[in-house]
Amino acid sequence: MRKKIVAGNWKMNLSFHEAEALIHNLMDELEEAKPTAEVIICPSFPFIEMATDYMEEHLFKVGAQNISPFDSGAYTGEVSAAMLASMDVTHCILGHSERRKYFNEDDKMLTIKVNQALANKLIPIFCVGESLPERESGKHLEVVRRQVRHGLFHLDTDEFAKVIIAYEPVWAIGTGMTATPEQAKDMHSYIRTLIAERYGDEVAKATMVLYGGSCNSENALEIFSQEGVDGGLIGGASLKAEEFISICKQASIQDV
Ligand code: PGA
């Protein structure tokens, strides 16, 4: 039996004081709820230190939303994986559709970032997912296959075993439209088939595959109870402590 994972992607939201209040509320709620699911929060860079300070209570882990493809040096404005690792950050979201879309991060760039993360002992939460036109034209499997293969399959088995995958249909992100439980289940199963072909059944079974896209306290239980769904990557609903903890509790009800 293994624990599910619930990761909160705060994106570019909140002021310093709002972030502080959210962390305090999360601490209080987590202390009381004690969910068995692993909880990860991914604040913006300026709030990372505040989050890792409180992480010492062991109620949650802290992830970043991005890393530089470079090691260190004259790259103004960039934040390296090594810097984050030195602040006890444990995870990093990579391949998010917003970074693919607004910052032109392609498969090649993402392989570099995945390598940077792993070389610095950060666990990548690697996002894949199709757009609405791709889903409607029946290309969703092909798109996700390309993203998984091109972004991750250069890794050897030991490296790949550290990666968490998040299936996030782009049309479900921030839209209030979730994938149906069947759509999530089918895509998670397809992703595992791809992994099995490359790394074998054991690795495929062991890989954590999260669902993301308008997941909230109303739909989390149904989504998390689908076979092969190992938890969620939560955007909007991670900005309210009560809502986020409710999702964490729902992820704690069933074991994978
Ligand atoms: P959402 O975002 O929950 O607001 O749809 C999910 C994500 O982008 O990770």
CSV table of N, CA and C and ligand atoms in Angstrom, one decimal, residues 9 11 96 98 168 172-175 212-215 233-237, ligand 1:
chain,number,residue,atom,x,y,z
A,9,ASN,N,-0.3,23.8,-6.4
A,9,ASN,CA,0.4,24.7,-7.3
A,9,ASN,C,-0.2,26.1,-7.2
A,11,LYS,N,0.8,28.8,-8.3
A,11,LYS,CA,1.1,29.7,-9.5
A,11,LYS,C,1.5,31.1,-9.1
A,96,HIS,N,4.6,22.1,-17.0
A,96,HIS,CA,3.3,22.6,-16.9
A,96,HIS,C,2.8,23.3,-18.2
A,98,GLU,N,1.2,25.8,-18.7
A,98,GLU,CA,1.3,27.3,-18.8
A,98,GLU,C,2.8,27.6,-19.1
A,168,GLU,N,-2.6,16.4,-16.8
A,168,GLU,CA,-3.4,17.6,-16.7
A,168,GLU,C,-3.9,18.0,-18.0
A,172,ALA,N,-8.9,21.4,-18.9
A,172,ALA,CA,-9.5,21.3,-17.6
A,172,ALA,C,-8.8,22.2,-16.6
A,173,ILE,N,-7.7,22.9,-17.0
A,173,ILE,CA,-7.0,23.7,-16.0
A,173,ILE,C,-7.6,25.0,-15.8
A,174,GLY,N,-8.1,25.3,-14.6
A,174,GLY,CA,-8.6,26.6,-14.3
A,174,GLY,C,-9.9,26.9,-15.0
A,175,THR,N,-10.6,25.9,-15.6
A,175,THR,CA,-11.8,26.1,-16.3
A,175,THR,C,-13.1,25.7,-15.6
A,212,GLY,N,-4.6,16.4,-12.6
A,212,GLY,CA,-4.7,17.9,-12.3
A,212,GLY,C,-5.7,18.5,-13.3
A,213,GLY,N,-6.4,19.5,-12.8
A,213,GLY,CA,-7.3,20.2,-13.7
A,213,GLY,C,-8.7,20.3,-13.1
A,214,SER,N,-8.9,21.5,-12.4
A,214,SER,CA,-10.2,21.8,-11.8
A,214,SER,C,-10.6,20.8,-10.7
A,215,CYS,N,-9.6,20.2,-10.1
A,215,CYS,CA,-9.8,19.3,-9.0
A,215,CYS,C,-10.2,20.1,-7.8
A,233,LEU,N,-2.7,17.2,-8.6
A,233,LEU,CA,-2.0,18.5,-8.6
A,233,LEU,C,-3.1,19.5,-8.7
A,234,ILE,N,-3.1,20.4,-7.6
A,234,ILE,CA,-4.3,21.2,-7.4
A,234,ILE,C,-3.8,22.7,-7.6
A,235,GLY,N,-4.5,23.4,-8.5
A,235,GLY,CA,-4.2,24.8,-8.7
A,235,GLY,C,-5.1,25.7,-7.8
A,236,GLY,N,-6.1,26.3,-8.4
A,236,GLY,CA,-7.0,27.2,-7.7
A,236,GLY,C,-7.4,26.8,-6.3
A,237,ALA,N,-7.8,25.5,-6.2
A,237,ALA,CA,-8.3,25.0,-4.9
A,237,ALA,C,-7.2,24.9,-3.8
B,1,PGA,P1,-6.5,24.1,-11.5
B,1,PGA,O1,-4.9,24.1,-11.9
B,1,PGA,O2,-6.7,23.1,-10.3
B,1,PGA,O3,-6.7,25.5,-11.1
B,1,PGA,O4,-7.3,23.7,-12.7
B,1,PGA,C1,-4.2,22.9,-11.9
B,1,PGA,C2,-2.8,23.1,-12.4
B,1,PGA,O5,-2.6,23.9,-13.3
B,1,PGA,O6,-1.9,22.5,-11.9
